[in-house]
mmCIF file of C-alpha atoms in Angstrom:
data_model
loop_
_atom_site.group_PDB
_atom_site.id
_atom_site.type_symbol
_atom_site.label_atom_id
_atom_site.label_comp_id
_atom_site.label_asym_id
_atom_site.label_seq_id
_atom_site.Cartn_x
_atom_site.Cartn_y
_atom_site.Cartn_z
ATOM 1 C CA UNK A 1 0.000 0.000 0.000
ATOM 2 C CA UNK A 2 0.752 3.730 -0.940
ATOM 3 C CA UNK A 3 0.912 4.309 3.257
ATOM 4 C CA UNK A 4 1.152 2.264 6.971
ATOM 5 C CA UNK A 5 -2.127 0.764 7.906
ATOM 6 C CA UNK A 6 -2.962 -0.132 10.913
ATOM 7 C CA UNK A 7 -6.276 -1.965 12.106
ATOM 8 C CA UNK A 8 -8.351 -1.969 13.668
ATOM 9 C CA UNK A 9 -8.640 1.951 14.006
ATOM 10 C CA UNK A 10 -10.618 1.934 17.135
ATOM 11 C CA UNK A 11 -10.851 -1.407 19.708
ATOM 12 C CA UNK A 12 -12.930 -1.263 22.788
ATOM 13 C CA UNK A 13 -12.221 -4.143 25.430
ATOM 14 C CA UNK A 14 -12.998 -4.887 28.838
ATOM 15 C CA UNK A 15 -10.013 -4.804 31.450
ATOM 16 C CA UNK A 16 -8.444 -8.224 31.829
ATOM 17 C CA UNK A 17 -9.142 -8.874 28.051
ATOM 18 C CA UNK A 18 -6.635 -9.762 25.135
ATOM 19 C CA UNK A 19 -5.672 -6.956 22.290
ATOM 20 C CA UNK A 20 -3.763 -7.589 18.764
ATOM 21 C CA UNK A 21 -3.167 -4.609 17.309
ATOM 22 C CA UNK A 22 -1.455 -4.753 13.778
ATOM 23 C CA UNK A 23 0.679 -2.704 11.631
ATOM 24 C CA UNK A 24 1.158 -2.946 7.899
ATOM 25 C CA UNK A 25 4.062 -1.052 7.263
ATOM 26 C CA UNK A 26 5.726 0.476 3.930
ATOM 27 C CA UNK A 27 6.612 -2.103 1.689
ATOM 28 C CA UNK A 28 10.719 -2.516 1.444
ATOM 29 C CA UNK A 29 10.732 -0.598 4.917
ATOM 30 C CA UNK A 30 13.216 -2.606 7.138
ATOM 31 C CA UNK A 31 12.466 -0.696 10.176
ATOM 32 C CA UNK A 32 9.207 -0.403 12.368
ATOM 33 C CA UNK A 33 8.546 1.387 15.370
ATOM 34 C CA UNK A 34 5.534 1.062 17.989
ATOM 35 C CA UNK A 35 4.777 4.031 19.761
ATOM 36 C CA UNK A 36 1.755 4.785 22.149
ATOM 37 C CA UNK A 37 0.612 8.508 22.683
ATOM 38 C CA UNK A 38 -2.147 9.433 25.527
ATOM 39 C CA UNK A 39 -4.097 12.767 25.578
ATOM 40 C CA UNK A 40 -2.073 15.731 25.559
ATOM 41 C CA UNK A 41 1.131 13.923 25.461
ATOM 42 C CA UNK A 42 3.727 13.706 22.694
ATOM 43 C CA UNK A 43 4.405 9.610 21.101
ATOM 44 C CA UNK A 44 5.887 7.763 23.585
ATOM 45 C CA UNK A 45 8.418 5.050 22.228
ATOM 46 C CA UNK A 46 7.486 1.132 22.718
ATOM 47 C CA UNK A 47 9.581 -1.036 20.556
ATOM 48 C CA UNK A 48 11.526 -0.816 17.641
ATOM 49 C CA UNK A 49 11.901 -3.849 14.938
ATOM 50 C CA UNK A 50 14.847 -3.753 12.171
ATOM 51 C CA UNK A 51 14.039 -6.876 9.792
ATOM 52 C CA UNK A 52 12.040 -9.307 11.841
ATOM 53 C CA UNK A 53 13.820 -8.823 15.067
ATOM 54 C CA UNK A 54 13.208 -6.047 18.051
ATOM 55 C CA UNK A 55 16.509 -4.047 18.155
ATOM 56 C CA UNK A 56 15.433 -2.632 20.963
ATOM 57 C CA UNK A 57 12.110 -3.480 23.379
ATOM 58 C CA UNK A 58 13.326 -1.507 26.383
ATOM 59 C CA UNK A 59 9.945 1.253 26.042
ATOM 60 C CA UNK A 60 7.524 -2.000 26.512
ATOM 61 C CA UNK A 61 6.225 -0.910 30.372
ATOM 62 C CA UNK A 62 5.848 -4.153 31.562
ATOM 63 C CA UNK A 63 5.790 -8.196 30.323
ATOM 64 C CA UNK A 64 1.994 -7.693 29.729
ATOM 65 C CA UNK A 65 3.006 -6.108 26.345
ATOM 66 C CA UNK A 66 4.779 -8.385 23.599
ATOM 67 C CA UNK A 67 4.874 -7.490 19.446
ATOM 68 C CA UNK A 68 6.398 -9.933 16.556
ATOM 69 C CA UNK A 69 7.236 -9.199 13.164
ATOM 70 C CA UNK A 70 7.925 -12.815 12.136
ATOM 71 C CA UNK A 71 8.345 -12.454 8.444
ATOM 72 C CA UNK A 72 10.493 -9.092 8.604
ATOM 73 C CA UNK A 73 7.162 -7.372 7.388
ATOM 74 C CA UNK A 74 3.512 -6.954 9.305
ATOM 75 C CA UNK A 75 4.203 -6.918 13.095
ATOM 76 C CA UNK A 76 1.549 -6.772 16.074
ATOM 77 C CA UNK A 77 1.550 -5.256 19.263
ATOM 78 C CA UNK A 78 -0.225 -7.943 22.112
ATOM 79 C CA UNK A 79 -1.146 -6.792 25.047
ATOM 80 C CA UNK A 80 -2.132 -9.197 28.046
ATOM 81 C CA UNK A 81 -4.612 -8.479 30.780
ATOM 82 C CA UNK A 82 -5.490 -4.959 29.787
ATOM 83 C CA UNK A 83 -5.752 -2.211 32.232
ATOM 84 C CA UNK A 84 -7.603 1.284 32.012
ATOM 85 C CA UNK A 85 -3.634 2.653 31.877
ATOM 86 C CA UNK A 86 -3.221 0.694 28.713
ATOM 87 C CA UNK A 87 -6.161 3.149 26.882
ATOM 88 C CA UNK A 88 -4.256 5.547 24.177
ATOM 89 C CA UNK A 89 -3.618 5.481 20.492
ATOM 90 C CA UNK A 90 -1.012 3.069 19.659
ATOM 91 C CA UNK A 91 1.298 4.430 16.559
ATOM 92 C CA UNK A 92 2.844 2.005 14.426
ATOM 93 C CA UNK A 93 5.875 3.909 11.833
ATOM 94 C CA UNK A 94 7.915 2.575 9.195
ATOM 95 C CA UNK A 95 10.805 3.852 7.986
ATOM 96 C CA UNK A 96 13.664 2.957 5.726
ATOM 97 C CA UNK A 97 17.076 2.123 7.376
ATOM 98 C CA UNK A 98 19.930 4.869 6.009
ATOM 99 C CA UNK A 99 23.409 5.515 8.404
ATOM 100 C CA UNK A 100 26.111 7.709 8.076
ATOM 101 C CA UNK A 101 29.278 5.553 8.600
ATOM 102 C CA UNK A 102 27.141 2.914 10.713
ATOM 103 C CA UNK A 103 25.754 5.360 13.100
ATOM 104 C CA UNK A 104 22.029 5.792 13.787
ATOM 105 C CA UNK A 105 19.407 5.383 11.277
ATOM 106 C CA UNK A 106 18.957 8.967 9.468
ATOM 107 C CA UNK A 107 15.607 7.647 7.476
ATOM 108 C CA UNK A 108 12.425 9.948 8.721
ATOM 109 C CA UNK A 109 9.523 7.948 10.031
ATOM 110 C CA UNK A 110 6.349 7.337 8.211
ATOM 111 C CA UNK A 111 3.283 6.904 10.947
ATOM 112 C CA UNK A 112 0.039 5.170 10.418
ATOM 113 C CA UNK A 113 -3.326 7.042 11.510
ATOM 114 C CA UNK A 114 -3.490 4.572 15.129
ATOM 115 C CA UNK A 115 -5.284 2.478 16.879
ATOM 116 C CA UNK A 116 -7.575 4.226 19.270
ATOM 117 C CA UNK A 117 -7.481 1.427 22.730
ATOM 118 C CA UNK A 118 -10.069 1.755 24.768
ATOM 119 C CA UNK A 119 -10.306 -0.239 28.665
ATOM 120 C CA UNK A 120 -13.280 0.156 29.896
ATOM 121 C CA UNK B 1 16.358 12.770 31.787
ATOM 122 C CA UNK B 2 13.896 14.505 29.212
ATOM 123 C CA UNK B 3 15.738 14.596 25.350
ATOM 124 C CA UNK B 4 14.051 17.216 23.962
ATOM 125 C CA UNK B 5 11.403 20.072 25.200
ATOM 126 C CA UNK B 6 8.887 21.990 23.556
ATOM 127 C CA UNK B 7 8.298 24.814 25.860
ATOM 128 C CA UNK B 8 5.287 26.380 24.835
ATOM 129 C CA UNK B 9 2.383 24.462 24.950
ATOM 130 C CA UNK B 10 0.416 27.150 22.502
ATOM 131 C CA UNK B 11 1.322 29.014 19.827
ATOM 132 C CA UNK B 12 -0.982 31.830 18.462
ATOM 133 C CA UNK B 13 -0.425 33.787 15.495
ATOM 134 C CA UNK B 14 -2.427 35.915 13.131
ATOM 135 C CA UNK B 15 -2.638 34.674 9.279
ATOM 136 C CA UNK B 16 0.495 36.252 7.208
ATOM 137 C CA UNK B 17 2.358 37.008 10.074
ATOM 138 C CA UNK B 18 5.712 34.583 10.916
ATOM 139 C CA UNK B 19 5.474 31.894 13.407
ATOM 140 C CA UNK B 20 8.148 30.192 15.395
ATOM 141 C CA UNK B 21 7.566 26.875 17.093
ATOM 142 C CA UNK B 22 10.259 26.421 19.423
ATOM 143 C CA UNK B 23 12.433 23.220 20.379
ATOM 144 C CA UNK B 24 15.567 22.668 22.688
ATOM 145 C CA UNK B 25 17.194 19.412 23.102
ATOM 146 C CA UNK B 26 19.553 17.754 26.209
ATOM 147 C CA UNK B 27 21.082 15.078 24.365
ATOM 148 C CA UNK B 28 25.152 14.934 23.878
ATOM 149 C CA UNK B 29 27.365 15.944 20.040
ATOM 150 C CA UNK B 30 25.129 16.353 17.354
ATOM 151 C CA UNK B 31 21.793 14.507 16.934
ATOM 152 C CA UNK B 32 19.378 13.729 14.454
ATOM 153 C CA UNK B 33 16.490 16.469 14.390
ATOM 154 C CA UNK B 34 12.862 16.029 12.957
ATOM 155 C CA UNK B 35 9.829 17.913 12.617
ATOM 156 C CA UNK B 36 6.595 15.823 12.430
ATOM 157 C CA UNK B 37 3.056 17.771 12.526
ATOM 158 C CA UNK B 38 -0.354 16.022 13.383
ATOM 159 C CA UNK B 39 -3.303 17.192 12.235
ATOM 160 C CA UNK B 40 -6.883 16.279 14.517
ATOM 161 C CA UNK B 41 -7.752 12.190 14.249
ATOM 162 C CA UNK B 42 -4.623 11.885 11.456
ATOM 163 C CA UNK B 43 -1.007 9.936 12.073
ATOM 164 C CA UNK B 44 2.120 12.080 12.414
ATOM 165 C CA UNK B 45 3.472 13.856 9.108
ATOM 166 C CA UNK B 46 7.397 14.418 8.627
ATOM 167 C CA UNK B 47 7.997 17.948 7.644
ATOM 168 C CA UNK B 48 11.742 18.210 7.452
ATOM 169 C CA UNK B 49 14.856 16.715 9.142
ATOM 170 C CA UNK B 50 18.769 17.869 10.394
ATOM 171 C CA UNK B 51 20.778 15.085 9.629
ATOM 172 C CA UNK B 52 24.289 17.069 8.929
ATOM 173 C CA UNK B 53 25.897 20.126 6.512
ATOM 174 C CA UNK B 54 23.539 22.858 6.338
ATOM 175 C CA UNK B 55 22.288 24.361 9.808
ATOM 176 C CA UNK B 56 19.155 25.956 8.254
ATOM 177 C CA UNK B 57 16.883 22.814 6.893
ATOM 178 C CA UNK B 58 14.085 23.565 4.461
ATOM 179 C CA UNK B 59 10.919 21.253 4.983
ATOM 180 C CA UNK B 60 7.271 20.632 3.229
ATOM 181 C CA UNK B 61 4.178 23.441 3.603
ATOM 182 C CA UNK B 62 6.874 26.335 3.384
ATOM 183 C CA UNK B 63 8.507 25.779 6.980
ATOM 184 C CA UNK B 64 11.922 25.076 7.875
ATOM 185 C CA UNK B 65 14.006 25.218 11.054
ATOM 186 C CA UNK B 66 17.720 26.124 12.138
ATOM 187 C CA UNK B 67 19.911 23.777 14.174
ATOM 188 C CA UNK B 68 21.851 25.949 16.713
ATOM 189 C CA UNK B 69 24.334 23.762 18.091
ATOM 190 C CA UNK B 70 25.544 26.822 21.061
ATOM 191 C CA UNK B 71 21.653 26.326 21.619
ATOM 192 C CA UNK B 72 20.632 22.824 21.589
ATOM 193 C CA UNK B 73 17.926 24.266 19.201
ATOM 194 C CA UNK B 74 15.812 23.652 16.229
ATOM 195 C CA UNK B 75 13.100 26.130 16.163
ATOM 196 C CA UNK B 76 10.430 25.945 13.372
ATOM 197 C CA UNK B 77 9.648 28.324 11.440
ATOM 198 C CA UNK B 78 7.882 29.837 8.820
ATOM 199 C CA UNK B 79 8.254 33.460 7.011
ATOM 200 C CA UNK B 80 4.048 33.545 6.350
ATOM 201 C CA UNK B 81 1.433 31.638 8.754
ATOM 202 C CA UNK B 82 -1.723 29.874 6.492
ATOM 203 C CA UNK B 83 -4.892 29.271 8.481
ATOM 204 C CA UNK B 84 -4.614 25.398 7.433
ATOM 205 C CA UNK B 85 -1.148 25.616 9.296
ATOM 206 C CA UNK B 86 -2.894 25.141 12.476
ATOM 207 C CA UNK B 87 -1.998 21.972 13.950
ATOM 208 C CA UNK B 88 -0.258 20.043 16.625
ATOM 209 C CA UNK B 89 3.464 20.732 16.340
ATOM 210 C CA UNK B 90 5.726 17.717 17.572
ATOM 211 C CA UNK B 91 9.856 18.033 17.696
ATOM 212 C CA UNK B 92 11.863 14.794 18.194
ATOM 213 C CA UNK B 93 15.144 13.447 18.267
ATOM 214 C CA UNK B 94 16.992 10.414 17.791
ATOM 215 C CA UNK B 95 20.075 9.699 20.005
ATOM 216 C CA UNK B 96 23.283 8.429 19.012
ATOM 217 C CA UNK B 97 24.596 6.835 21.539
ATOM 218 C CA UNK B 98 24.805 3.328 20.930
ATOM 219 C CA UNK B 99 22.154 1.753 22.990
ATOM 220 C CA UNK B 100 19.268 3.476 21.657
ATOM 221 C CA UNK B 101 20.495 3.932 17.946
ATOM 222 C CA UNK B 102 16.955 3.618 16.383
ATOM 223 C CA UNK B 103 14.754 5.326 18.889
ATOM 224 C CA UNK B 104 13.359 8.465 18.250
ATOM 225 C CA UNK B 105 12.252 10.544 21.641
ATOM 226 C CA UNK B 106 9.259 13.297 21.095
ATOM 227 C CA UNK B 107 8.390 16.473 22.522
ATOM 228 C CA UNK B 108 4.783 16.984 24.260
ATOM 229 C CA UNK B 109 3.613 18.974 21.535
ATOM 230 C CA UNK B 110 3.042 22.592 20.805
ATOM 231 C CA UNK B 111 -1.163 23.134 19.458
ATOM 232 C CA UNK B 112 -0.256 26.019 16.780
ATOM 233 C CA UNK B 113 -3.218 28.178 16.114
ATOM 234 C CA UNK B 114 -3.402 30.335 13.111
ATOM 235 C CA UNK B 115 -6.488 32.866 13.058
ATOM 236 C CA UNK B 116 -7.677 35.004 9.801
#
């Protein structure tokens, strides 16, 4: 697709239910990014996936949260046991992976429109 | 420790006139600078980048913004506000120290408003 999707756009769930959230990201875009951004507040980093495995997890807040990207592609975001915390729009980004002399990735990121969580 | 701050929550500005969104940043050398701006119930748009060379980046929708390295800035700005400018405003930054080489760290947001 021209774009990142993401689906679904908006999920309501009781607390103590199961989520899959899913990102389809930019196709030939090696890196994805999960963020989550509450009311008011600017995205807040999650996890970060370059090819099919998590470079870094360290923003996950706690063992309740998990995401794959098996195939290096798609990737959801799983969260366990849902709390009313958990509610906020979950931003999936692609980008594609560009260094100067193997430092950081210089590639912009391109964001999907979110999932809007809901814990009621 | 916060990595970069946006520290105006609001910006106001009357249509034609120049607007300045400002951003400072705390992390160490030179980082990697973005602009992203999010418009109500839509995902985050880039607008322009400081990678390296030129201090004074030019972006999409007229704007651009300066890196000040004396600073630790990279204000946006643009020479002629447009109604349809008004937006949330979001500065970031990605680190390059080695542990966090992909992550990119966002500001809380400045809610630009341009009136007629």
């Amino acid at each position: 697709g021209a774009g990142v999707s993401q689906t679904p756009s908006n999920k309501v769930t009781e607390k103590g239910k199961y989520v899959e959230l899913r990102c389809d990201p930019i196709s030939g875009h090696t890196a994805l990014y999960w963020y989550r951004q509450s009311l008011g507040q600017g995205p807040e980093f999650l996890i970060y996936f370059q090819g099919t495995g998590a470079a870094d997890d360290s923003g996950l807040p706690n063992d309740r949260f998990f995401a794959v990207r098996p195939e290096g592609s798609v990737s959801t975001l799983k969260i366990q046991r849902t709390e009313r915390g958990d509610s906020a729009v979950y931003l999936c980004a692609s980008s594609l992976t560009r260094r100067l002399a193997g430092g950081p990735n210089t590639g912009e990121l391109f964001f999907g429109e979110g999932s809007r969580l809901t814990v009621l | 420790a916060q990595s970069v701050a946006q520290p105006e929550d609001q910006v106001n500005v009357a249509e034609g006139n120049p607007l300045t969104v400002k951003c400072t940043y705390s992390v160490s050398g030179n980082p990697y600078l973005f602009w992203y701006v999010q418009y109500p119930n839509r995902g985050l748009q880039f607008l322009l980048k400081y990678i390296t060379g030129d201090n004074l980046v030019k972006g999409s929708y007229g704007f651009e913004a300066e890196f000040n390295k004396s600073q630790t800035s990279f204000h946006l700005k643009k020479p002629s506000a447009l109604v349809s400018d008004s937006a949330l405003y979001f500065c970031a930054v990605r680190d390059k120290r080695g542990s966090t080489l992909g992550r990119l760290y966002f500001g809380r947001g400045t809610q630009l408003t341009v009136w007629p």
